[in-house]
Short mmCIF file of N, CA and C in Angstrom, two decimals:
data_model
loop_
_atom_site.label_atom_id
_atom_site.label_comp_id
_atom_site.label_asym_id
_atom_site.label_seq_id
_atom_site.Cartn_x
_atom_site.Cartn_y
_atom_site.Cartn_z
N MET A 1 156.70 131.96 -25.87
CA MET A 1 155.70 132.69 -25.13
C MET A 1 154.46 131.82 -24.90
N ALA A 2 154.00 131.09 -25.91
CA ALA A 2 152.85 130.21 -25.77
C ALA A 2 153.14 129.11 -24.78
N GLY A 3 154.39 128.63 -24.73
CA GLY A 3 154.79 127.60 -23.78
C GLY A 3 154.69 128.10 -22.36
N ASP A 4 155.05 129.38 -22.13
CA ASP A 4 154.94 129.97 -20.80
C ASP A 4 153.48 130.06 -20.36
N ASP A 5 152.60 130.44 -21.28
CA ASP A 5 151.17 130.53 -20.97
C ASP A 5 150.61 129.15 -20.62
N LEU A 6 151.04 128.15 -21.37
CA LEU A 6 150.59 126.79 -21.10
C LEU A 6 151.09 126.30 -19.75
N ASP A 7 152.37 126.62 -19.44
CA ASP A 7 152.92 126.23 -18.14
C ASP A 7 152.18 126.93 -17.00
N ALA A 8 151.87 128.20 -17.19
CA ALA A 8 151.16 128.96 -16.17
C ALA A 8 149.75 128.40 -15.98
N ALA A 9 149.09 128.07 -17.07
CA ALA A 9 147.74 127.51 -16.99
C ALA A 9 147.78 126.16 -16.29
N GLU A 10 148.76 125.35 -16.61
CA GLU A 10 148.88 124.03 -15.97
C GLU A 10 149.15 124.18 -14.48
N ALA A 11 149.99 125.13 -14.11
CA ALA A 11 150.29 125.37 -12.70
C ALA A 11 149.02 125.83 -11.97
N TRP A 12 148.21 126.69 -12.63
CA TRP A 12 146.99 127.17 -12.03
C TRP A 12 146.01 126.01 -11.82
N VAL A 13 145.86 125.15 -12.81
CA VAL A 13 144.97 124.00 -12.70
C VAL A 13 145.44 123.07 -11.57
N ASP A 14 146.74 122.84 -11.49
CA ASP A 14 147.28 121.98 -10.42
C ASP A 14 146.99 122.58 -9.05
N SER A 15 147.18 123.90 -8.92
CA SER A 15 146.92 124.58 -7.65
C SER A 15 145.44 124.51 -7.29
N TRP A 16 144.59 124.75 -8.29
CA TRP A 16 143.15 124.70 -8.07
C TRP A 16 142.72 123.30 -7.64
N GLN A 17 143.26 122.30 -8.29
CA GLN A 17 142.93 120.90 -7.96
C GLN A 17 143.39 120.57 -6.54
N ALA A 18 144.56 121.03 -6.16
CA ALA A 18 145.07 120.77 -4.81
C ALA A 18 144.18 121.45 -3.77
N THR A 19 143.71 122.65 -4.07
CA THR A 19 142.84 123.37 -3.15
C THR A 19 141.51 122.63 -2.98
N ILE A 20 140.96 122.18 -4.08
CA ILE A 20 139.69 121.42 -4.03
C ILE A 20 139.89 120.13 -3.24
N GLN A 21 140.98 119.45 -3.46
CA GLN A 21 141.25 118.19 -2.75
C GLN A 21 141.40 118.44 -1.26
N ALA A 22 142.09 119.52 -0.90
CA ALA A 22 142.29 119.84 0.52
C ALA A 22 140.94 120.15 1.18
N ARG A 23 140.08 120.89 0.50
CA ARG A 23 138.75 121.20 1.05
C ARG A 23 137.92 119.93 1.21
N ALA A 24 138.00 119.04 0.25
CA ALA A 24 137.27 117.77 0.33
C ALA A 24 137.78 116.94 1.50
N ASP A 25 139.08 116.92 1.70
CA ASP A 25 139.66 116.17 2.82
C ASP A 25 139.18 116.74 4.16
N ARG A 26 139.15 118.08 4.27
CA ARG A 26 138.68 118.71 5.52
C ARG A 26 137.19 118.42 5.74
N ALA A 27 136.43 118.41 4.66
CA ALA A 27 134.99 118.09 4.78
C ALA A 27 134.80 116.65 5.26
N ARG A 28 135.59 115.74 4.76
CA ARG A 28 135.49 114.34 5.22
C ARG A 28 135.88 114.23 6.69
N GLN A 29 136.91 114.96 7.10
CA GLN A 29 137.33 114.94 8.51
C GLN A 29 136.21 115.48 9.41
N LEU A 30 135.58 116.57 8.95
CA LEU A 30 134.48 117.14 9.72
C LEU A 30 133.33 116.15 9.83
N ALA A 31 132.97 115.52 8.74
CA ALA A 31 131.87 114.55 8.75
C ALA A 31 132.15 113.40 9.72
N ALA A 32 133.39 112.94 9.73
CA ALA A 32 133.76 111.84 10.63
C ALA A 32 133.65 112.28 12.09
N ARG A 33 134.12 113.49 12.41
CA ARG A 33 134.02 113.99 13.78
C ARG A 33 132.57 114.24 14.17
N TRP A 34 131.82 114.81 13.24
CA TRP A 34 130.44 115.21 13.51
C TRP A 34 129.59 114.01 13.88
N GLN A 35 129.73 112.91 13.15
CA GLN A 35 128.88 111.75 13.41
C GLN A 35 129.12 111.15 14.78
N ASP A 36 130.27 111.39 15.37
CA ASP A 36 130.58 110.85 16.70
C ASP A 36 130.17 111.77 17.84
N LEU A 37 129.66 112.95 17.51
CA LEU A 37 129.32 113.91 18.56
C LEU A 37 128.03 113.52 19.28
N SER A 38 127.99 113.81 20.55
CA SER A 38 126.78 113.76 21.36
C SER A 38 127.02 114.68 22.54
N ALA A 39 125.96 115.11 23.17
CA ALA A 39 126.11 116.02 24.31
C ALA A 39 125.05 115.71 25.34
N THR A 40 125.39 116.02 26.58
CA THR A 40 124.48 115.81 27.70
C THR A 40 124.21 117.16 28.36
N GLY A 41 122.98 117.36 28.77
CA GLY A 41 122.59 118.58 29.46
C GLY A 41 121.63 118.25 30.58
N ALA A 42 121.53 119.16 31.51
CA ALA A 42 120.66 118.95 32.67
C ALA A 42 119.87 120.21 32.96
N ASP A 43 118.78 120.04 33.69
CA ASP A 43 118.05 121.22 34.17
C ASP A 43 118.87 121.85 35.28
N ARG A 44 118.53 123.05 35.68
CA ARG A 44 119.37 123.79 36.65
C ARG A 44 119.50 123.10 38.00
N ASP A 45 118.54 122.25 38.36
CA ASP A 45 118.60 121.56 39.64
C ASP A 45 119.18 120.15 39.54
N GLY A 46 119.45 119.71 38.32
CA GLY A 46 120.03 118.39 38.12
C GLY A 46 119.06 117.23 38.32
N LEU A 47 117.77 117.52 38.28
CA LEU A 47 116.79 116.44 38.43
C LEU A 47 116.55 115.69 37.12
N VAL A 48 116.81 116.36 36.01
CA VAL A 48 116.63 115.76 34.68
C VAL A 48 117.93 115.94 33.91
N GLU A 49 118.38 114.85 33.31
CA GLU A 49 119.58 114.88 32.47
C GLU A 49 119.26 114.14 31.18
N VAL A 50 119.61 114.74 30.05
CA VAL A 50 119.35 114.12 28.76
C VAL A 50 120.62 114.12 27.93
N THR A 51 120.65 113.20 26.96
CA THR A 51 121.73 113.14 25.99
C THR A 51 121.12 113.24 24.61
N VAL A 52 121.77 114.01 23.74
CA VAL A 52 121.31 114.15 22.37
C VAL A 52 122.41 113.68 21.42
N SER A 53 121.97 113.19 20.26
CA SER A 53 122.89 112.72 19.21
C SER A 53 123.45 113.91 18.44
N SER A 54 124.32 113.63 17.49
CA SER A 54 124.89 114.69 16.66
C SER A 54 123.82 115.44 15.87
N ALA A 55 122.68 114.81 15.65
CA ALA A 55 121.58 115.46 14.95
C ALA A 55 120.67 116.23 15.92
N GLY A 56 120.97 116.16 17.21
CA GLY A 56 120.16 116.83 18.21
C GLY A 56 118.99 116.01 18.72
N ALA A 57 118.90 114.76 18.28
CA ALA A 57 117.80 113.89 18.71
C ALA A 57 118.06 113.34 20.11
N LEU A 58 117.02 113.24 20.88
CA LEU A 58 117.11 112.70 22.24
C LEU A 58 117.48 111.22 22.18
N THR A 59 118.58 110.85 22.85
CA THR A 59 119.01 109.44 22.85
C THR A 59 118.96 108.82 24.24
N ASP A 60 118.91 109.65 25.28
CA ASP A 60 118.83 109.11 26.64
C ASP A 60 118.22 110.17 27.55
N ILE A 61 117.57 109.71 28.58
CA ILE A 61 116.99 110.60 29.57
C ILE A 61 117.13 109.95 30.94
N ARG A 62 117.51 110.75 31.91
CA ARG A 62 117.62 110.27 33.29
C ARG A 62 116.80 111.19 34.17
N LEU A 63 115.86 110.60 34.89
CA LEU A 63 115.02 111.36 35.80
C LEU A 63 115.39 110.99 37.23
N ASP A 64 115.76 111.97 38.01
CA ASP A 64 116.06 111.77 39.42
C ASP A 64 114.75 111.45 40.16
N GLU A 65 114.85 110.72 41.24
CA GLU A 65 113.64 110.38 42.03
C GLU A 65 112.93 111.63 42.49
N GLY A 66 113.61 112.75 42.56
CA GLY A 66 112.99 113.99 43.01
C GLY A 66 111.88 114.50 42.11
N VAL A 67 111.80 114.00 40.89
CA VAL A 67 110.72 114.45 40.00
C VAL A 67 109.37 113.83 40.37
N ARG A 68 109.39 112.77 41.15
CA ARG A 68 108.14 112.09 41.51
C ARG A 68 107.16 112.99 42.24
N GLY A 69 107.66 113.84 43.09
CA GLY A 69 106.78 114.66 43.92
C GLY A 69 106.41 116.00 43.31
N GLN A 70 106.69 116.19 42.04
CA GLN A 70 106.38 117.49 41.45
C GLN A 70 105.31 117.35 40.38
N PRO A 71 104.66 118.44 40.06
CA PRO A 71 103.64 118.39 38.99
C PRO A 71 104.27 118.01 37.65
N VAL A 72 103.47 117.37 36.81
CA VAL A 72 103.93 116.95 35.49
C VAL A 72 104.43 118.14 34.68
N ALA A 73 103.79 119.29 34.81
CA ALA A 73 104.21 120.48 34.07
C ALA A 73 105.64 120.89 34.45
N ASP A 74 106.01 120.71 35.71
CA ASP A 74 107.38 121.02 36.13
C ASP A 74 108.37 120.04 35.51
N THR A 75 108.00 118.76 35.48
CA THR A 75 108.88 117.76 34.86
C THR A 75 109.05 118.07 33.38
N ARG A 76 107.98 118.42 32.72
CA ARG A 76 108.05 118.80 31.30
C ARG A 76 109.01 119.96 31.11
N ARG A 77 108.87 121.01 31.91
CA ARG A 77 109.75 122.17 31.82
C ARG A 77 111.20 121.78 32.04
N ARG A 78 111.44 120.91 32.99
CA ARG A 78 112.80 120.46 33.28
C ARG A 78 113.39 119.67 32.10
N ILE A 79 112.57 118.83 31.50
CA ILE A 79 113.04 118.05 30.34
C ILE A 79 113.41 118.99 29.20
N LEU A 80 112.54 119.94 28.91
CA LEU A 80 112.83 120.89 27.83
C LEU A 80 114.08 121.72 28.13
N GLU A 81 114.25 122.10 29.38
CA GLU A 81 115.44 122.85 29.79
C GLU A 81 116.70 122.01 29.58
N ALA A 82 116.63 120.74 29.96
CA ALA A 82 117.78 119.85 29.81
C ALA A 82 118.11 119.61 28.33
N VAL A 83 117.07 119.44 27.50
CA VAL A 83 117.28 119.25 26.06
C VAL A 83 117.94 120.50 25.48
N GLY A 84 117.48 121.66 25.87
CA GLY A 84 118.09 122.91 25.40
C GLY A 84 119.55 123.01 25.80
N ALA A 85 119.85 122.64 27.04
CA ALA A 85 121.24 122.69 27.50
C ALA A 85 122.12 121.70 26.73
N ALA A 86 121.58 120.52 26.46
CA ALA A 86 122.35 119.52 25.70
C ALA A 86 122.59 120.00 24.28
N ARG A 87 121.57 120.58 23.67
CA ARG A 87 121.73 121.07 22.29
C ARG A 87 122.67 122.26 22.23
N ASP A 88 122.66 123.11 23.26
CA ASP A 88 123.64 124.21 23.32
C ASP A 88 125.06 123.65 23.41
N ALA A 89 125.24 122.63 24.24
CA ALA A 89 126.55 121.99 24.36
C ALA A 89 126.96 121.36 23.03
N LEU A 90 126.01 120.76 22.34
CA LEU A 90 126.29 120.16 21.04
C LEU A 90 126.71 121.22 20.03
N THR A 91 126.05 122.36 20.04
CA THR A 91 126.43 123.45 19.13
C THR A 91 127.86 123.90 19.40
N ARG A 92 128.25 123.95 20.66
CA ARG A 92 129.65 124.31 20.99
C ARG A 92 130.61 123.26 20.44
N GLN A 93 130.24 121.98 20.53
CA GLN A 93 131.08 120.92 19.99
C GLN A 93 131.18 121.01 18.47
N VAL A 94 130.06 121.29 17.82
CA VAL A 94 130.05 121.44 16.35
C VAL A 94 130.95 122.61 15.96
N THR A 95 130.82 123.71 16.67
CA THR A 95 131.64 124.90 16.39
C THR A 95 133.12 124.56 16.53
N GLU A 96 133.48 123.83 17.58
CA GLU A 96 134.87 123.42 17.78
C GLU A 96 135.35 122.50 16.66
N ALA A 97 134.51 121.55 16.28
CA ALA A 97 134.89 120.61 15.22
C ALA A 97 135.06 121.33 13.88
N VAL A 98 134.18 122.27 13.59
CA VAL A 98 134.29 123.03 12.33
C VAL A 98 135.59 123.83 12.33
N GLY A 99 135.88 124.51 13.42
CA GLY A 99 137.11 125.30 13.49
C GLY A 99 138.35 124.44 13.35
N ALA A 100 138.32 123.26 13.95
CA ALA A 100 139.50 122.38 13.93
C ALA A 100 139.70 121.70 12.57
N THR A 101 138.64 121.51 11.82
CA THR A 101 138.76 120.79 10.55
C THR A 101 138.71 121.71 9.33
N ILE A 102 137.72 122.55 9.28
CA ILE A 102 137.56 123.46 8.14
C ILE A 102 138.45 124.68 8.30
N GLY A 103 138.49 125.21 9.52
CA GLY A 103 139.30 126.39 9.81
C GLY A 103 138.50 127.66 9.61
N TRP A 104 138.71 128.62 10.49
CA TRP A 104 137.92 129.86 10.46
C TRP A 104 138.35 130.79 9.34
N ASP A 105 139.45 130.47 8.66
CA ASP A 105 139.85 131.27 7.51
C ASP A 105 139.00 130.95 6.28
N ASP A 106 138.26 129.85 6.32
CA ASP A 106 137.39 129.46 5.22
C ASP A 106 135.98 129.98 5.52
N PRO A 107 135.42 130.82 4.63
CA PRO A 107 134.07 131.36 4.87
C PRO A 107 133.01 130.28 5.07
N ALA A 108 133.25 129.11 4.56
CA ALA A 108 132.29 128.02 4.73
C ALA A 108 132.11 127.65 6.20
N ALA A 109 133.14 127.86 7.01
CA ALA A 109 133.07 127.48 8.42
C ALA A 109 131.93 128.21 9.13
N ASN A 110 131.88 129.52 8.98
CA ASN A 110 130.80 130.29 9.62
C ASN A 110 129.45 129.91 9.06
N ALA A 111 129.39 129.65 7.76
CA ALA A 111 128.12 129.27 7.13
C ALA A 111 127.62 127.93 7.67
N ILE A 112 128.53 126.99 7.86
CA ILE A 112 128.16 125.67 8.39
C ILE A 112 127.59 125.80 9.80
N VAL A 113 128.29 126.54 10.66
CA VAL A 113 127.83 126.69 12.05
C VAL A 113 126.51 127.44 12.10
N ALA A 114 126.37 128.49 11.30
CA ALA A 114 125.11 129.26 11.28
C ALA A 114 123.95 128.39 10.81
N ALA A 115 124.17 127.60 9.76
CA ALA A 115 123.11 126.73 9.25
C ALA A 115 122.75 125.67 10.29
N TYR A 116 123.74 125.11 10.97
CA TYR A 116 123.48 124.11 12.00
C TYR A 116 122.65 124.72 13.14
N ASP A 117 123.06 125.92 13.57
CA ASP A 117 122.36 126.55 14.67
C ASP A 117 120.92 126.91 14.29
N ARG A 118 120.71 127.40 13.06
CA ARG A 118 119.34 127.68 12.61
C ARG A 118 118.50 126.41 12.61
N ARG A 119 119.07 125.35 12.10
CA ARG A 119 118.32 124.08 12.03
C ARG A 119 118.02 123.57 13.44
N ARG A 120 118.99 123.70 14.32
CA ARG A 120 118.82 123.28 15.70
C ARG A 120 117.67 124.05 16.36
N ARG A 121 117.55 125.31 16.04
CA ARG A 121 116.49 126.14 16.61
C ARG A 121 115.20 126.03 15.81
N GLY A 122 115.22 125.23 14.72
CA GLY A 122 114.01 125.02 13.93
C GLY A 122 113.67 126.19 13.04
N ARG A 123 114.69 126.85 12.48
CA ARG A 123 114.47 128.02 11.64
C ARG A 123 115.17 127.85 10.30
N THR A 124 114.59 128.47 9.27
CA THR A 124 115.26 128.51 7.96
C THR A 124 116.20 129.70 7.95
N GLU A 125 116.94 129.86 6.86
CA GLU A 125 117.86 130.99 6.73
C GLU A 125 117.11 132.32 6.81
N ASP A 126 115.86 132.34 6.37
CA ASP A 126 115.04 133.55 6.38
C ASP A 126 114.35 133.78 7.73
N GLY A 127 114.54 132.84 8.67
CA GLY A 127 113.92 132.97 9.98
C GLY A 127 112.57 132.31 10.11
N ASP A 128 112.11 131.67 9.03
CA ASP A 128 110.83 130.96 9.08
C ASP A 128 110.97 129.66 9.86
N ALA A 129 109.91 129.24 10.51
CA ALA A 129 109.92 127.97 11.25
C ALA A 129 109.96 126.80 10.28
N LEU A 130 110.74 125.79 10.62
CA LEU A 130 110.77 124.56 9.85
C LEU A 130 109.60 123.68 10.26
N GLU A 131 109.10 122.88 9.32
CA GLU A 131 108.09 121.89 9.65
C GLU A 131 108.77 120.72 10.33
N ALA A 132 108.02 119.82 10.88
CA ALA A 132 108.57 118.70 11.64
C ALA A 132 109.56 117.88 10.86
N ASP A 133 109.37 117.76 9.54
CA ASP A 133 110.30 116.93 8.74
C ASP A 133 111.49 117.73 8.24
N GLY A 134 111.61 119.01 8.66
CA GLY A 134 112.74 119.83 8.24
C GLY A 134 112.49 120.62 6.99
N ALA A 135 111.34 120.47 6.36
CA ALA A 135 111.02 121.20 5.14
C ALA A 135 110.38 122.53 5.51
N ARG A 136 110.34 123.44 4.54
CA ARG A 136 109.67 124.73 4.78
C ARG A 136 108.19 124.57 4.78
#
């Protein structure tokens, strides 16, 4: 009887270890995909196009010659609109990568996407605004 308990305990430990290893492997796959992500977005008229990195940082900007004849405030609005569109596209890519690597059957998947989206919007889990360095 004690041998059966020991065998069952060993089987449980082996199963638990395999589960942890599988989760770690999926996390590494997600990290590898995530670091390669970038997205491009444009304002509704296509006069401004920007690219953001996987962290959402601006990495490129293209201004059409059509911006020359408009007020600076309009160019600013267009840039912000394009950055928002690029970051929205990036969130869709992150969501796809999480689903493909972690899987939606794992509760961590929704938590990862929600945390990413909050950070992207500059909010903490409680809805408070983040400071510029990402701290509360």
